[in-house]
mmCIF file with all atom_site columns, C-alpha atoms in Angstrom:
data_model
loop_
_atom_site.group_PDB
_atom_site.id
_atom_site.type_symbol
_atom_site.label_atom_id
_atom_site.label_alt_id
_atom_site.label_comp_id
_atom_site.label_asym_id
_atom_site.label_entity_id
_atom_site.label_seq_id
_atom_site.pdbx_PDB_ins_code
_atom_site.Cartn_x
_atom_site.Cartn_y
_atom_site.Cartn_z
_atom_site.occupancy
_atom_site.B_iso_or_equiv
_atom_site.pdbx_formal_charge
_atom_site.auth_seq_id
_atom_site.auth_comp_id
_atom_site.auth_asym_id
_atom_site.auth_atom_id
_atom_site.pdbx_PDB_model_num
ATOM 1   C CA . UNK K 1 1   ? 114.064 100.934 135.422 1.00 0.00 ? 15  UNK K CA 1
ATOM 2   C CA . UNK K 1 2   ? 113.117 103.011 132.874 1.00 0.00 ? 16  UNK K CA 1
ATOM 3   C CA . UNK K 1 3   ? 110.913 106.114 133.202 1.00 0.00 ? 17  UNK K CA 1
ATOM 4   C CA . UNK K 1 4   ? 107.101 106.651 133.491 1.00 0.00 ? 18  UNK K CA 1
ATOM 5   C CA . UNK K 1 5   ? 104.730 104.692 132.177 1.00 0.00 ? 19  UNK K CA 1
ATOM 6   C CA . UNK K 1 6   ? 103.340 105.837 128.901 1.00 0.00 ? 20  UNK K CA 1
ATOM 7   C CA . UNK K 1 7   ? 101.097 103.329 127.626 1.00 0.00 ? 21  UNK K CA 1
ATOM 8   C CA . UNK K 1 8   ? 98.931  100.543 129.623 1.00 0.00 ? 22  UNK K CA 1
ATOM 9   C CA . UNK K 1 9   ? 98.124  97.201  127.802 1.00 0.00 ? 23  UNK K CA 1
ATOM 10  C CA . UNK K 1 10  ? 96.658  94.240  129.307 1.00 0.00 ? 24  UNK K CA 1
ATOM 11  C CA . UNK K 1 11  ? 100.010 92.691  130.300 1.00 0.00 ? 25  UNK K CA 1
ATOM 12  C CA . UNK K 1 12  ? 102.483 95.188  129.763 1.00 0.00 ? 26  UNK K CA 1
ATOM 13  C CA . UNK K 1 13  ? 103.575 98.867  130.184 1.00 0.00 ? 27  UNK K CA 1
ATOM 14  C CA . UNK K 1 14  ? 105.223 100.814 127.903 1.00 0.00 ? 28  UNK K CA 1
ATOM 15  C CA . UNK K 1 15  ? 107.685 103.378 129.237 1.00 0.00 ? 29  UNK K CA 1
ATOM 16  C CA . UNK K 1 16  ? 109.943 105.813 126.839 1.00 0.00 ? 30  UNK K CA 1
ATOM 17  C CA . UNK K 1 17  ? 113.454 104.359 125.999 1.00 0.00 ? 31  UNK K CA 1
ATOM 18  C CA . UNK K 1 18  ? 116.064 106.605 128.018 1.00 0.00 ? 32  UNK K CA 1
ATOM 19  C CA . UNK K 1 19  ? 120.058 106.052 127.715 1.00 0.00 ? 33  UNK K CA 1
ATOM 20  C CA . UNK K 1 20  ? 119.527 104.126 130.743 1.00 0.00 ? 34  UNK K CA 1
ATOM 21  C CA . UNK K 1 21  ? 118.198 101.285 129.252 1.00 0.00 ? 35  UNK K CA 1
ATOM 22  C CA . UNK K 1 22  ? 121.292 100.575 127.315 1.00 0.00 ? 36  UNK K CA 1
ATOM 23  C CA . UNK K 1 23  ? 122.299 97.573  129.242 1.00 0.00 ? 37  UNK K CA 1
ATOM 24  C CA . UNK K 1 24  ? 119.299 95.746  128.000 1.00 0.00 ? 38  UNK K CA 1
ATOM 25  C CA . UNK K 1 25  ? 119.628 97.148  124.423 1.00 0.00 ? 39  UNK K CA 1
ATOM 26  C CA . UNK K 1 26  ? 122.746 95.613  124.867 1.00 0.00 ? 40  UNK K CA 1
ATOM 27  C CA . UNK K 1 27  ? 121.534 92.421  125.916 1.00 0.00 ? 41  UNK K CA 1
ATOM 28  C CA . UNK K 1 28  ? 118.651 92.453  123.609 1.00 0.00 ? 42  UNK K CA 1
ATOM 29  C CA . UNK K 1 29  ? 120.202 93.363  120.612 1.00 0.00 ? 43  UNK K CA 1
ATOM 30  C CA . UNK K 1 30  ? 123.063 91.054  120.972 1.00 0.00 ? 44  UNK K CA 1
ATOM 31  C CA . UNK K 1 31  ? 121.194 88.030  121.561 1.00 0.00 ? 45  UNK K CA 1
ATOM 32  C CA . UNK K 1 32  ? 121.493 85.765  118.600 1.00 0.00 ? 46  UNK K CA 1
ATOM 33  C CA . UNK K 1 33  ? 117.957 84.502  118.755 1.00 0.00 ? 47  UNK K CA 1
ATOM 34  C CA . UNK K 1 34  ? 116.516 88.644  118.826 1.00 0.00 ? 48  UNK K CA 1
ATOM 35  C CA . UNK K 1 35  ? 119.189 89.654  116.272 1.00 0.00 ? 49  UNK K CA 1
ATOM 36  C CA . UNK K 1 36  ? 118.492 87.167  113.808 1.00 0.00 ? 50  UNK K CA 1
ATOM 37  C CA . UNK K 1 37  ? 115.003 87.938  113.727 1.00 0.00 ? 51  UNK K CA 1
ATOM 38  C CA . UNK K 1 38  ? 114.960 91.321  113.183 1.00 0.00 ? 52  UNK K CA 1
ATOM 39  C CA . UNK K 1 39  ? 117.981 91.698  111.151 1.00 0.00 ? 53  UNK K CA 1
ATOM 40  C CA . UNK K 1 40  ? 120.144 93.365  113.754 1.00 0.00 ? 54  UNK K CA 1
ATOM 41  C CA . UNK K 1 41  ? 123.636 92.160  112.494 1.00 0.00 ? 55  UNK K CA 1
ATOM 42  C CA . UNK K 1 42  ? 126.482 94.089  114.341 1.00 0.00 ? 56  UNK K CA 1
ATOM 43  C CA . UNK K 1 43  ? 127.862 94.357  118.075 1.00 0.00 ? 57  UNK K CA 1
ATOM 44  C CA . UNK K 1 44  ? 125.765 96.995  120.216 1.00 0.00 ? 58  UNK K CA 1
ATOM 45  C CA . UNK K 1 45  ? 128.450 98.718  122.255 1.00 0.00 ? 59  UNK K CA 1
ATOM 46  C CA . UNK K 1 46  ? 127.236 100.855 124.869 1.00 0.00 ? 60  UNK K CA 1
ATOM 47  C CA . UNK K 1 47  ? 127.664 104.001 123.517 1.00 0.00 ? 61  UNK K CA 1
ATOM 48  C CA . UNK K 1 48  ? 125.875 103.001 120.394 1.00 0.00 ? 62  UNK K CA 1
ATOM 49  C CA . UNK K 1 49  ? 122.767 101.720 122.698 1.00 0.00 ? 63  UNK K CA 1
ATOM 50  C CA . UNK K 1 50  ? 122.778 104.776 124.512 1.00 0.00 ? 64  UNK K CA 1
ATOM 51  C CA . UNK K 1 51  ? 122.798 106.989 120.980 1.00 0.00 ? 65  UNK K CA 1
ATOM 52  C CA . UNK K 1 52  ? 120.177 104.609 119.654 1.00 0.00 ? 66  UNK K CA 1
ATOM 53  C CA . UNK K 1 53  ? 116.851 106.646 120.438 1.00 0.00 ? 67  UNK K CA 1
ATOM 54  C CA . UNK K 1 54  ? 118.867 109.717 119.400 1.00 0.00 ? 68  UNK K CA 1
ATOM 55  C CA . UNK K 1 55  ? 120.086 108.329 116.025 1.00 0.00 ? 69  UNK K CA 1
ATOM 56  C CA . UNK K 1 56  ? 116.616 108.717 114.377 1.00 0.00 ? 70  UNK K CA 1
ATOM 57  C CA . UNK K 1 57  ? 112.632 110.071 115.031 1.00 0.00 ? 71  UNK K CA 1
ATOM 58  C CA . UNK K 1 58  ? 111.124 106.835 115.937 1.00 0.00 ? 72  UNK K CA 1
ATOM 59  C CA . UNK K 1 59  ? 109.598 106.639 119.170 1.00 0.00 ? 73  UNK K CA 1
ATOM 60  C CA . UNK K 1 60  ? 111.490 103.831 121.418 1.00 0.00 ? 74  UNK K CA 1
ATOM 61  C CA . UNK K 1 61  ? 109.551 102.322 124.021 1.00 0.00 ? 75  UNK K CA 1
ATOM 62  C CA . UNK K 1 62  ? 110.926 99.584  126.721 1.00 0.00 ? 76  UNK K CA 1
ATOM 63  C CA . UNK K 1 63  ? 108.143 96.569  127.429 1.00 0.00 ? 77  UNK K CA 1
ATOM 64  C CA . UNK K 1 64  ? 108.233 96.279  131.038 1.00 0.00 ? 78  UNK K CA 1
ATOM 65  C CA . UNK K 1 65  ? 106.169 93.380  133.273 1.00 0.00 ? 79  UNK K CA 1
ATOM 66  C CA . UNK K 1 66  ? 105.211 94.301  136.770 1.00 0.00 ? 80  UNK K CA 1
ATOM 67  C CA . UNK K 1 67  ? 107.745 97.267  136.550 1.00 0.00 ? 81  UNK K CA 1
ATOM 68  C CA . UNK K 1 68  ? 110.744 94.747  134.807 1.00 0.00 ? 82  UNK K CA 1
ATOM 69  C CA . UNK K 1 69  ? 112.004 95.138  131.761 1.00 0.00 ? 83  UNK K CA 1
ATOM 70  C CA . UNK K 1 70  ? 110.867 92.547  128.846 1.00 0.00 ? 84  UNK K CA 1
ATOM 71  C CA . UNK K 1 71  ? 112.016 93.704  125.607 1.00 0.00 ? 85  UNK K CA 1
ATOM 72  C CA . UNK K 1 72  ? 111.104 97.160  123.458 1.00 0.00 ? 86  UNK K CA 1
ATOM 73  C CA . UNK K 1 73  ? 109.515 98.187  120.740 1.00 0.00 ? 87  UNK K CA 1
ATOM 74  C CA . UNK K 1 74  ? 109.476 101.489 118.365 1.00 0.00 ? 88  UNK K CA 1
ATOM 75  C CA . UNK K 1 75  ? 106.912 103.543 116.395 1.00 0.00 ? 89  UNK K CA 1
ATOM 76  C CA . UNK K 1 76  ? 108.403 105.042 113.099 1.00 0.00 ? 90  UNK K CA 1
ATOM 77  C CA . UNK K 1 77  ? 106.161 107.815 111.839 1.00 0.00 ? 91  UNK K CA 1
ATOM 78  C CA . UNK K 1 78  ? 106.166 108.843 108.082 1.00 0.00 ? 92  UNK K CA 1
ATOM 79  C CA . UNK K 1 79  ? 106.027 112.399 108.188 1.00 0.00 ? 93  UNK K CA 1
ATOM 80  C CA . UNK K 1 80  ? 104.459 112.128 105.147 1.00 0.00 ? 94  UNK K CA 1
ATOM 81  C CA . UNK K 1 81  ? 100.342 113.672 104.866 1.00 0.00 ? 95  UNK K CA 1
ATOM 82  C CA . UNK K 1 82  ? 99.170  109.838 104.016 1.00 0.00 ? 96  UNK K CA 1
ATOM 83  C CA . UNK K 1 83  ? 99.085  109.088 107.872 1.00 0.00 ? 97  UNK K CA 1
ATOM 84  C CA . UNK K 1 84  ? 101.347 105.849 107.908 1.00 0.00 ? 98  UNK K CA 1
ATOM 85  C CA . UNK K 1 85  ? 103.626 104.898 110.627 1.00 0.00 ? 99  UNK K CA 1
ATOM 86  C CA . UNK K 1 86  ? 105.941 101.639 110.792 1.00 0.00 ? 100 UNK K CA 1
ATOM 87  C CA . UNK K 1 87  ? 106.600 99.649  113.984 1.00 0.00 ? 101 UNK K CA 1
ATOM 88  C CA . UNK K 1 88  ? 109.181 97.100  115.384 1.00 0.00 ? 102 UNK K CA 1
ATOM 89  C CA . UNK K 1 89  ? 109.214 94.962  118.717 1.00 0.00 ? 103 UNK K CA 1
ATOM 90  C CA . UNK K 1 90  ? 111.669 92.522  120.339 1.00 0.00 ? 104 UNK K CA 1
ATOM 91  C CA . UNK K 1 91  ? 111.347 91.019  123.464 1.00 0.00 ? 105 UNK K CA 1
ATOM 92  C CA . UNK K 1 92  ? 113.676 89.055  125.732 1.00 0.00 ? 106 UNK K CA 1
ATOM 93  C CA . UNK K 1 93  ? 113.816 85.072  124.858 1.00 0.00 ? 107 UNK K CA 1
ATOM 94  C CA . UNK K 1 94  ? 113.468 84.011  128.204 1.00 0.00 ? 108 UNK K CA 1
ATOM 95  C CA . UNK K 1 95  ? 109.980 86.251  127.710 1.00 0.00 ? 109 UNK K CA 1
ATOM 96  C CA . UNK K 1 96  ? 108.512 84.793  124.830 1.00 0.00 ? 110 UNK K CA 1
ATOM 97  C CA . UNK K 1 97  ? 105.498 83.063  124.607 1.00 0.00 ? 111 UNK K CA 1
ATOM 98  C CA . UNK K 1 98  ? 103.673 85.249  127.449 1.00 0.00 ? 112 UNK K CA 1
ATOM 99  C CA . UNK K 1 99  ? 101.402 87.648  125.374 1.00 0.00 ? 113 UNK K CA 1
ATOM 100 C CA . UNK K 1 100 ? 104.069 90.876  125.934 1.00 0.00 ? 114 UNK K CA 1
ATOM 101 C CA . UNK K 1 101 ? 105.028 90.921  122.288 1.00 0.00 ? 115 UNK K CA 1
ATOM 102 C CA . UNK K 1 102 ? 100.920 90.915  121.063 1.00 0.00 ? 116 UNK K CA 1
ATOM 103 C CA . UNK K 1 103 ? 100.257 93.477  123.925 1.00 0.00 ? 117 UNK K CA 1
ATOM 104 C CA . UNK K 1 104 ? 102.867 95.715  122.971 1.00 0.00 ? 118 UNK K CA 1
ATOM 105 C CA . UNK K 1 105 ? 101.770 95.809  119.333 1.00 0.00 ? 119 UNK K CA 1
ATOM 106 C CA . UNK K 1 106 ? 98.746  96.304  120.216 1.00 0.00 ? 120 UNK K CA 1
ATOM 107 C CA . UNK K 1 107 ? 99.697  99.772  122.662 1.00 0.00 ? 121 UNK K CA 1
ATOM 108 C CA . UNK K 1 108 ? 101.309 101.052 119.452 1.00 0.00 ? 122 UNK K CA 1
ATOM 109 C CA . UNK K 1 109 ? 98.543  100.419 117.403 1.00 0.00 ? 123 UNK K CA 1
ATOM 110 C CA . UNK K 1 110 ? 96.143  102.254 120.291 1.00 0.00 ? 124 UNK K CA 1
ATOM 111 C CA . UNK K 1 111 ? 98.859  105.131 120.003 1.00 0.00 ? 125 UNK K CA 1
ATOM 112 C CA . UNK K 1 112 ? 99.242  104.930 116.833 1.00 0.00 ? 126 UNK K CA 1
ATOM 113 C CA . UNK K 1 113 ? 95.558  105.300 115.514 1.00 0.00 ? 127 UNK K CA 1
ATOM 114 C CA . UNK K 1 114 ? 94.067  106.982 118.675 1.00 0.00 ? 128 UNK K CA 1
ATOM 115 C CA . UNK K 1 115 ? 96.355  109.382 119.498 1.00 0.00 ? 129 UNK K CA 1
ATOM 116 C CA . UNK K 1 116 ? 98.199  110.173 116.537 1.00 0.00 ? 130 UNK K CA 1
ATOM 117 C CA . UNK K 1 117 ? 95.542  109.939 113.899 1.00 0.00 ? 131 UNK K CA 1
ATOM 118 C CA . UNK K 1 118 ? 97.573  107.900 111.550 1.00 0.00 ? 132 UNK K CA 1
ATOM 119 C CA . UNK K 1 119 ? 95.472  105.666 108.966 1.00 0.00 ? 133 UNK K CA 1
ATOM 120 C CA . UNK K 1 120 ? 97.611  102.416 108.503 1.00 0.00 ? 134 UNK K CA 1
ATOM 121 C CA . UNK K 1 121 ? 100.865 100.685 109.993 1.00 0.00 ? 135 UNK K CA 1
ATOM 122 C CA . UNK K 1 122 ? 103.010 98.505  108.716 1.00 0.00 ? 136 UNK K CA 1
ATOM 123 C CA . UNK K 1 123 ? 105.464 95.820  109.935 1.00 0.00 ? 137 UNK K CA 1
ATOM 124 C CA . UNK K 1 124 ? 107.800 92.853  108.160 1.00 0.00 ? 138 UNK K CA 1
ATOM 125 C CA . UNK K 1 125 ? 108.806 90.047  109.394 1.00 0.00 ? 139 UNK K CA 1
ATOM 126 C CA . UNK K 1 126 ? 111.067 87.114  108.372 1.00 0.00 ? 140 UNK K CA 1
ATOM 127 C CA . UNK K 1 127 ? 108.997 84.023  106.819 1.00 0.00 ? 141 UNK K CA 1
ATOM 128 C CA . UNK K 1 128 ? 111.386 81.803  109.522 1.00 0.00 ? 142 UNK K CA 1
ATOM 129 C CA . UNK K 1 129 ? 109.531 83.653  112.177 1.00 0.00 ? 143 UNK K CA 1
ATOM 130 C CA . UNK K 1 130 ? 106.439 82.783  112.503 1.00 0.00 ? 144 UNK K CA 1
ATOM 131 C CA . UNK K 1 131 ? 105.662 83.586  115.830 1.00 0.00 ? 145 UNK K CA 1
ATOM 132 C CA . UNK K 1 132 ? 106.499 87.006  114.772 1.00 0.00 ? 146 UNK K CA 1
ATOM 133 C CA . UNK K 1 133 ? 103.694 86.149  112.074 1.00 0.00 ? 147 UNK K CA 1
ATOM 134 C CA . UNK K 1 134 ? 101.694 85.507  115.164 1.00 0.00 ? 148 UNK K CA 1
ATOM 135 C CA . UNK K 1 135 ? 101.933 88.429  117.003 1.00 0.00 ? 149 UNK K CA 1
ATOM 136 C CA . UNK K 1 136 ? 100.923 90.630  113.908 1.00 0.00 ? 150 UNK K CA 1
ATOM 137 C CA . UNK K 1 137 ? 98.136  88.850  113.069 1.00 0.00 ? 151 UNK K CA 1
ATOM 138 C CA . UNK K 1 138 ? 96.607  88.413  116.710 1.00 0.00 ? 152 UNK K CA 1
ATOM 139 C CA . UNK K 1 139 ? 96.363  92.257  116.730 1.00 0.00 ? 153 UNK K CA 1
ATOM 140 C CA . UNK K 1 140 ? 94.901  92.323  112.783 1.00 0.00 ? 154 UNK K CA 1
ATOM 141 C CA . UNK K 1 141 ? 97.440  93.229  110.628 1.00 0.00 ? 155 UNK K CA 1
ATOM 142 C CA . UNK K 1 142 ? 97.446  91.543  107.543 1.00 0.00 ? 156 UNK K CA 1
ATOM 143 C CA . UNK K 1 143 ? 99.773  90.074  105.099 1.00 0.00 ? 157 UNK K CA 1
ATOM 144 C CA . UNK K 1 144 ? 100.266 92.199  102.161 1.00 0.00 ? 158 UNK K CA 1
ATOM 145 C CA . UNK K 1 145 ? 103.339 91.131  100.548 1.00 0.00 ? 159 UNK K CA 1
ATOM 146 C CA . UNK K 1 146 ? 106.035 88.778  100.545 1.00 0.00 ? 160 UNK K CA 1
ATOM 147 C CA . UNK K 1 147 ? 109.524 89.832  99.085  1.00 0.00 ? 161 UNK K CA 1
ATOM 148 C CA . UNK K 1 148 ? 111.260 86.304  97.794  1.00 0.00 ? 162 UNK K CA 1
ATOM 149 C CA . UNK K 1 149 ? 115.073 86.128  99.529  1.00 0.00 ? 163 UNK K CA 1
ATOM 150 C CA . UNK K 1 150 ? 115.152 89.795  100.408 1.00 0.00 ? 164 UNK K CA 1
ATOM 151 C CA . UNK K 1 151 ? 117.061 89.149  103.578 1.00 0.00 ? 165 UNK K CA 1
ATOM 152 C CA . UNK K 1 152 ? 120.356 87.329  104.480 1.00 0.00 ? 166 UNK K CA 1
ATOM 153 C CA . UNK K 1 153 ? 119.602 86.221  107.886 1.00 0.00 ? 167 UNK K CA 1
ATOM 154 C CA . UNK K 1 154 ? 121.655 83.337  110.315 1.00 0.00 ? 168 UNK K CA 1
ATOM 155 C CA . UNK K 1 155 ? 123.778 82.128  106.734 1.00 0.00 ? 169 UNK K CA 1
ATOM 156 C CA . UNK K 1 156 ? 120.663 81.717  104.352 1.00 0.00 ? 170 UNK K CA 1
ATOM 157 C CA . UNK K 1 157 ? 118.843 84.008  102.197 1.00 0.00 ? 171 UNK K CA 1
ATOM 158 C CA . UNK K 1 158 ? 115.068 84.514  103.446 1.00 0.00 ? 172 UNK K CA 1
ATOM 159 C CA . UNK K 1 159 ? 111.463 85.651  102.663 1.00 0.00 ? 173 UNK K CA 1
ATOM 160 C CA . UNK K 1 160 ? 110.145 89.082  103.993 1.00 0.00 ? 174 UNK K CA 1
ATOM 161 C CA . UNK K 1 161 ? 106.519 89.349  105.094 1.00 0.00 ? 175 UNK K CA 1
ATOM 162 C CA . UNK K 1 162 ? 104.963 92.261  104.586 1.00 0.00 ? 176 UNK K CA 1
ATOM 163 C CA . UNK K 1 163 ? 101.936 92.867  107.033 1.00 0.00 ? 177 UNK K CA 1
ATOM 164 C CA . UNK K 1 164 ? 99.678  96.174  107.239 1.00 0.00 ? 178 UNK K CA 1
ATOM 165 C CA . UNK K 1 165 ? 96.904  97.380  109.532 1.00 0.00 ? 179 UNK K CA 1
ATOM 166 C CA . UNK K 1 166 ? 94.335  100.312 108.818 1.00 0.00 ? 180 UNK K CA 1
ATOM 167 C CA . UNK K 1 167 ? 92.680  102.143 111.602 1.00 0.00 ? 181 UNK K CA 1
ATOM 168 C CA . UNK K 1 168 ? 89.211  101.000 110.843 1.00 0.00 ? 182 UNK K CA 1
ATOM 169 C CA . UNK K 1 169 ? 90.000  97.410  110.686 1.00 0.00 ? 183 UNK K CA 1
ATOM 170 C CA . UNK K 1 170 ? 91.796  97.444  114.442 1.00 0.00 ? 184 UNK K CA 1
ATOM 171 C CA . UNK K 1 171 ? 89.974  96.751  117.573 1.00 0.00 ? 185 UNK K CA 1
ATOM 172 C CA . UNK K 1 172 ? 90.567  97.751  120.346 1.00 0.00 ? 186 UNK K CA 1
#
């Protein structure tokens, strides 16, 4: 279990990614269906998962359900004066199609805009993923951009969505 909650959605909890939760980076990030759709492409080893949240200054998060892990999902934050963060999610296949992905985004955007001022996030996503797509676009990002064959992902070359969000155009 990972530590307190942070954030409360609607279906899920957010709690901050400790080295604890390596065994389901691990498990996560391995999985062929989550690591072809976020272009994860080598082994996790545990060491590596429990370095991950130190490797960088994005916030980590784990999705949890009635206290159980789900998946996770990160907020980078440009430290740049424009106010623009970028965020990532991935939750556990046997866990899709239950509103956790949606409700996550949607926490980061409340954080995101409410608590830490910033104007406008941004997230990709592969054109083979539409329920990625989905997700985004439940919680009112936009599609901005598409970058033709900017990924090799599962033996193929594939399109890169490009959505964004400004503050004033989320609801909460």
């Amino acid at each position: 279990m990972s530590g307190p909650a942070f954030i409360h959605g609607e279906r899920v909890t957010l709690h901050p990614q400790q080295a604890t939760d390596s065994d389901l980076l691990q498990q996560l990030l391995n999985e062929p269906q989550v690591r072809h759709n976020i272009g994860f492409n080598e082994p996790l080893f545990e060491p590596a998962a429990e370095d991950l949240n130190a490797r960088d200054a994005d916030t980590h998060f784990v999705v949890c359900v009635d206290d159980d892990p789900v998946g996770t999902c990160m907020l980078h934050e440009d430290h740049h004066p424009w106010g623009f963060g970028v965020l990532g999610y991935s939750i556990c296949p046997d866990h899709w199609g239950n509103g956790y992905a949606t409700d996550a985004v949607d926490c980061l955007a409340q954080y995101a805009f409410q608590e830490l001022r910033l104007n406008k996030l941004g997230a990709d996503c592969y054109a083979t993923n539409p329920a990625s797509a989905r997700v985004l676009e439940k919680v009112g990002f936009q599609q901005e951009g598409r970058r033709r064959d900017h990924a090799f992902v599962n033996g193929d070359y594939v399109d890169l969505l490009e959505y964004g969000l400004l503050a004033d155009n989320w609801a909460p």
